[in-house]
Structure formats: C-alpha cells, structure tokens
Short mmCIF file of C-alpha atoms in Angstrom, two decimals:
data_model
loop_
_atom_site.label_atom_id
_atom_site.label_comp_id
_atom_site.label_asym_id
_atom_site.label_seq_id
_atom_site.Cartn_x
_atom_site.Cartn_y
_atom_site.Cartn_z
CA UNK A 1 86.35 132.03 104.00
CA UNK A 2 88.61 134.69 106.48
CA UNK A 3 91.77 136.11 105.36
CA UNK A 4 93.73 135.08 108.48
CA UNK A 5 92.91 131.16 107.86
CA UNK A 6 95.78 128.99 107.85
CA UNK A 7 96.52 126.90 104.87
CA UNK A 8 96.15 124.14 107.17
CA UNK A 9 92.68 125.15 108.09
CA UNK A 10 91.44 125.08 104.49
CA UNK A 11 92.42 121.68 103.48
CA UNK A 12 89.20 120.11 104.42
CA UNK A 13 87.32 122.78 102.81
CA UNK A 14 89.24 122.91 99.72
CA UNK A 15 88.54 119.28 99.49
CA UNK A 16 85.25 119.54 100.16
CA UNK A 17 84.65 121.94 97.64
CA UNK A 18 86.48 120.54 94.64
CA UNK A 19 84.63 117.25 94.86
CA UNK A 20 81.33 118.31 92.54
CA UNK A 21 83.93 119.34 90.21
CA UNK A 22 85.62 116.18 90.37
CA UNK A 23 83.14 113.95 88.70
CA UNK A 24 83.51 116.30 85.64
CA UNK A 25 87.02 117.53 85.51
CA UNK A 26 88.29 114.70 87.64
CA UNK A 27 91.74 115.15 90.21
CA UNK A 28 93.12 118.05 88.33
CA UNK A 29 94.51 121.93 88.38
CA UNK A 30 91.59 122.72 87.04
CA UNK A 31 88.71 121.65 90.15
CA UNK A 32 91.30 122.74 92.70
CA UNK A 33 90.59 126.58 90.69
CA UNK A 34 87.16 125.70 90.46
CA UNK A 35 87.00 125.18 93.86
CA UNK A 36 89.03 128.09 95.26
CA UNK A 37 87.22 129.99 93.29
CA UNK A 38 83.89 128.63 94.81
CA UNK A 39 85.34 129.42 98.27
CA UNK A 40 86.44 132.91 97.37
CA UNK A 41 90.03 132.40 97.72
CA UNK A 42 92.96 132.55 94.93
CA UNK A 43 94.61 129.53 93.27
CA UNK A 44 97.71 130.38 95.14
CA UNK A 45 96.22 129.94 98.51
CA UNK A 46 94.88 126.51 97.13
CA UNK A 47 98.40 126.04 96.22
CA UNK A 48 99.65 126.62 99.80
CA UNK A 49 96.84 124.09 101.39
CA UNK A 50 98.24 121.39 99.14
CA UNK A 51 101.62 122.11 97.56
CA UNK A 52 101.62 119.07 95.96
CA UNK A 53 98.65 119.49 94.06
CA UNK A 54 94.77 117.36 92.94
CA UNK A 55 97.05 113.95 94.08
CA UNK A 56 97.49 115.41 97.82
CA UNK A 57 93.55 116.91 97.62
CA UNK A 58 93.01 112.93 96.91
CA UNK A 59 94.92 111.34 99.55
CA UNK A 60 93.46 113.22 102.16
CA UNK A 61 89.81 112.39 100.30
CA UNK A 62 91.19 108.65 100.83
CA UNK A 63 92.32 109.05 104.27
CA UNK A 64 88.86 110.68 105.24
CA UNK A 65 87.01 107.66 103.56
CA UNK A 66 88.86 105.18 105.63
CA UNK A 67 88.11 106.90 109.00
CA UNK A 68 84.78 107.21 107.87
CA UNK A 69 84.83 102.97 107.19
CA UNK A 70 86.39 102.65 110.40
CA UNK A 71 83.01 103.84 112.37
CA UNK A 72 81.02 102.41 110.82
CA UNK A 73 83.01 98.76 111.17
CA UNK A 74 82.67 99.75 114.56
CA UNK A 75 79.06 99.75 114.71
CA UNK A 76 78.82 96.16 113.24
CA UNK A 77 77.92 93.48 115.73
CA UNK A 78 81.54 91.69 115.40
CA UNK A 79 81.10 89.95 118.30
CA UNK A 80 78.48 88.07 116.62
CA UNK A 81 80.07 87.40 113.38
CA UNK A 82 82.32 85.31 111.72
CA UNK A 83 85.37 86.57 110.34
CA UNK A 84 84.12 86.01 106.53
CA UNK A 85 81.15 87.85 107.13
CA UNK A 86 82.92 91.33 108.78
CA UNK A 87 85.42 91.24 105.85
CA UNK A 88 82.63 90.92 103.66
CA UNK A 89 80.78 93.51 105.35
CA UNK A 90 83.72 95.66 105.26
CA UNK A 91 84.08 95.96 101.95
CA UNK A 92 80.67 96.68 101.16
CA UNK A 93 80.38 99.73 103.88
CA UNK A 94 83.53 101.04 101.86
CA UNK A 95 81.67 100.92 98.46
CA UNK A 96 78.06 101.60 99.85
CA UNK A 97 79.85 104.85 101.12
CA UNK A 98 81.22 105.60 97.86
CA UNK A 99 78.14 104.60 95.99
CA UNK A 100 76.69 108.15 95.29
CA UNK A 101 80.42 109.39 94.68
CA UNK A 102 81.47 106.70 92.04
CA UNK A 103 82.15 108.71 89.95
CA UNK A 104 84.86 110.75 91.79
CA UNK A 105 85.83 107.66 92.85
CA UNK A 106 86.22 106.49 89.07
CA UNK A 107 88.53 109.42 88.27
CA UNK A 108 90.72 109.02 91.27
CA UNK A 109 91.35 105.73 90.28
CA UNK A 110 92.48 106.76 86.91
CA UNK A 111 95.02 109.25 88.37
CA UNK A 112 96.36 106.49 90.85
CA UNK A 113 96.83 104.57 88.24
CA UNK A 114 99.47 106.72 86.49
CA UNK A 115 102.86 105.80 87.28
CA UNK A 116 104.32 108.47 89.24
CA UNK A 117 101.21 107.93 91.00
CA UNK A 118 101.19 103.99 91.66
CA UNK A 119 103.21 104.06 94.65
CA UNK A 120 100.65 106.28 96.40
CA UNK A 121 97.57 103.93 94.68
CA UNK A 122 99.10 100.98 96.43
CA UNK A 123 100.41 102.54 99.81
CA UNK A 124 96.59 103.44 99.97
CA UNK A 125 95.25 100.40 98.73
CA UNK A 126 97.08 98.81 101.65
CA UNK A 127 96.25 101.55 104.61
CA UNK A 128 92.17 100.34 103.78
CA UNK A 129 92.96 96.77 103.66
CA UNK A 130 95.07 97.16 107.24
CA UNK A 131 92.27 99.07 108.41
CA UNK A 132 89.81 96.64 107.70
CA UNK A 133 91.41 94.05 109.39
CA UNK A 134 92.70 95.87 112.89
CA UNK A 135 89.00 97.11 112.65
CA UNK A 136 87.58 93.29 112.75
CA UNK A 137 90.18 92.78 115.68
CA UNK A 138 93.33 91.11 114.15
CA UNK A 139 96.33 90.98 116.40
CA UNK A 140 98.63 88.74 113.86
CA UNK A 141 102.52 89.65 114.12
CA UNK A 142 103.59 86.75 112.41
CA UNK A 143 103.64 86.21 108.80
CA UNK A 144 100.14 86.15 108.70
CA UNK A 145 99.78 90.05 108.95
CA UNK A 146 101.70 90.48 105.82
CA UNK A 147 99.81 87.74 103.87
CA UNK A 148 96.58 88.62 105.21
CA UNK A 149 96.56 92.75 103.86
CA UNK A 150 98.37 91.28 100.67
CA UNK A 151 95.37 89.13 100.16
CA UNK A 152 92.70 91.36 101.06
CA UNK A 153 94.55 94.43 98.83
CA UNK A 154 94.31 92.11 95.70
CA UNK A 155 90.32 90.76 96.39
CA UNK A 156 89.35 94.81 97.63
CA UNK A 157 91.00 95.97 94.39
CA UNK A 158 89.39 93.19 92.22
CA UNK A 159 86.05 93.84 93.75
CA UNK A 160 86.79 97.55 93.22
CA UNK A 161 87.58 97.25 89.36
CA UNK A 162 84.31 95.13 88.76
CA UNK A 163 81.47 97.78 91.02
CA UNK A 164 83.14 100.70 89.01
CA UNK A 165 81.41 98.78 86.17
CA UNK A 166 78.47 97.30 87.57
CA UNK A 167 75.57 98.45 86.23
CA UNK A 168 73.46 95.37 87.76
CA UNK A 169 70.76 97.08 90.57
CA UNK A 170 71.51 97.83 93.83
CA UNK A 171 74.82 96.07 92.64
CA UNK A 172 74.01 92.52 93.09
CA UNK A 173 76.58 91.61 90.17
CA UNK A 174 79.51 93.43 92.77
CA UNK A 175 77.78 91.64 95.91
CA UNK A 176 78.02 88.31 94.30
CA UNK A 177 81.97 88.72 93.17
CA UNK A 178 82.65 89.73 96.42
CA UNK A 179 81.26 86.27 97.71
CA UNK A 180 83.47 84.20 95.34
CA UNK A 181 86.24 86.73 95.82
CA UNK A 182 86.41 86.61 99.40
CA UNK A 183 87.25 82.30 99.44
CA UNK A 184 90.65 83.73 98.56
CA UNK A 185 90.93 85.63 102.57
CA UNK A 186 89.07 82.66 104.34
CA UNK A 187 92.01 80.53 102.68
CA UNK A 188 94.57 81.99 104.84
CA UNK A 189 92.49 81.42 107.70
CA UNK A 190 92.68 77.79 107.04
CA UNK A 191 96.17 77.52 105.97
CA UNK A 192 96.68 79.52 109.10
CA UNK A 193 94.70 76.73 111.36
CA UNK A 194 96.49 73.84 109.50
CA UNK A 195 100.02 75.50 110.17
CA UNK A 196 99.47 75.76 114.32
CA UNK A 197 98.15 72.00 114.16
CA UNK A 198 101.34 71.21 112.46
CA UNK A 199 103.53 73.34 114.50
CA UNK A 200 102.02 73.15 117.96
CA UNK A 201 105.07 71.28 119.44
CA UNK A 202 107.36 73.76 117.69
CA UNK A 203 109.47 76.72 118.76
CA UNK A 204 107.20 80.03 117.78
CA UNK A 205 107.86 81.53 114.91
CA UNK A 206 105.51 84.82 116.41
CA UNK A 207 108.56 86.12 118.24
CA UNK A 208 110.99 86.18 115.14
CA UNK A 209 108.70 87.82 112.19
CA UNK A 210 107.34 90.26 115.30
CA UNK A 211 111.36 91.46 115.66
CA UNK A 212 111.29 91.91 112.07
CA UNK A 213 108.24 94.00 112.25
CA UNK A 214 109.15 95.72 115.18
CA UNK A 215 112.92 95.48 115.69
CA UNK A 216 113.06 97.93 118.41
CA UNK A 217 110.18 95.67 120.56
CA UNK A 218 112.15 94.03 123.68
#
C-alpha cells in the first residue's frame, strides 16, 4: 500500500483482504482491522474506504459476485437453451462460484439477516435475481418483470438456505431442489402464454405497467 492512495482506491483491496478473515470472524470491526492491518494501513483509513462499516465491505463483495455471474451467463450457449435450463444454470454458476467461499458466504447471510440489515439482504437478493434474468435476455415491461424477479428471489433464496447446508457431494442434494424449485419460474412462463392467448384481441396492457415503470418514457 502508498500513502497517497485514495480511499476510493483501497476498497477493492480492503475487501480483498478481509475475506480469509471473514470465514472466522465473519462481516465485522474486527476483519476490517485484521485486514488493514494485513495491508499496512490504520483502521481509520479502513474507516474512510467504507464509512459505513463490514455491511458496505459486503455489498460491494455482493456486487462483485454478480458481475462476476454475469460473464460467465454470458459464456453459456443461450441461444441453444431453453429458458428453464439458463435459469437453472444461473443459479448454479452463482453457487459453484461461491462454493470454496461458503463459508463467507454463510456469515454474510447471518448479518443480512439482522434487521437493520434486511432491507439491504433483499435489495440484493433482488439486484442477482434481475441480473439473472436481463442476462438470459428478458425484455418484459409488463407485469411480468415484477412477478418474474419476485419469483426467482424466493426459489434463489430457498435454494440458497438449503446448499448452505448441504453436505451431500458435489451437492447433488442442492442440484436436485433446484430442479423441483425451479417449476415455480417455468409457472409464470405458462401463466404468461395462457394470458396472451386470452388477451390477444385485447388492448395491451405492456404500454400501461411500462408508464408505471418508466413514467418519464414517451
């Protein structure tokens, strides 16, 4: 570490460096010392990369996990696939990435799960699910894009709680909850067929919930 780096600039280190402590201390006051510490720099320069303490250190640790997810969606054959298979796939890149890291990813869910914390949990809980699906190449504006994150939050969540506990190998007990889980998403997609069939000869609703979600669209 320099003297004359910006607090900015030692975010990603910071966070870098705090994770082996994580596991042990988990998201604390504590591993962000340990970790300044390990980089040579005082608490109080820790304290100026993330004012807001461990909980900021993990939403950037979040954030960097979904960007990492969003590559390697990219590098699926999606052209080739239905959409049950690349949200099935997407979920498992997110926890295959995680999978040496559980761990850390254990304890962060246990901080999120505070509640002065929950709002942040779920705001991130969402970000991955919309990421997923823009990533798989959804366009919905209607009503659909709200049910369709709301859906995949609650089955990436569910499938989240049970691999945290799987002890099966190569977590075949998480791979096959995912499966049953995932009949709740390819609902919607049905639902969503059976609704244009119905509606066809109707004025589009599209127009009206895409105001709503973007009311200064012309």
């Amino acid at each position: 570490m320099t003297n004359d780096e910006t607090p900015l600039e030692i975010r990603p280190k910071l966070l870098e460096a705090m994770l082996p402590h994580v596991a042990f201390d988990g998201w604390t006051k504590k591993t962000m010392s340990l970790a300044a510490d390990d980089l040579g720099i005082s608490p109080e320069i820790a304290e100026l990369a993330y004012p807001q303490g461990p909980i900021e250190v993990l939403q950037d640790h979040l954030k960097q996990a979904d960007e990492q997810l969003l590559v390697a969606i990219q590098a699926l054959p999606l052209n080739e696939m239905k959409i049950r298979d690349k949200i099935t796939q997407a979920i498992k890149l997110r926890l295959q990435g995680a999978h040496a890291d559980k761990d850390i990813v254990r304890k962060g869910v246990a901080l999120l799960a505070l509640p002065q914390y929950a709002p942040i949990g779920m705001k991130a809980l969402w970000d991955t699910s919309d990421l997923m699906w823009r990533a798989i190449g959804d366009t919905s504006t209607d009503h659909n894009w709200y049910t369709k994150r709301m859906t995949l939050s609650a089955v990436y969540s569910a499938v989240l709680t049970y691999w945290l506990n799987d002890e099966t190998e190569n977590n075949d007990g998480t791979w096959e909850f995912l499966d049953r889980r995932i009949e709740d998403v390819m609902k919607i997609e049905t639902t969503k067929f059976q609704i244009k069939e119905v509606t066809k000869n109707m004025p589009s609703l599209s127009k009206f919930f895409g105001r709503l979600r973007y009311p200064n669209a012309s």
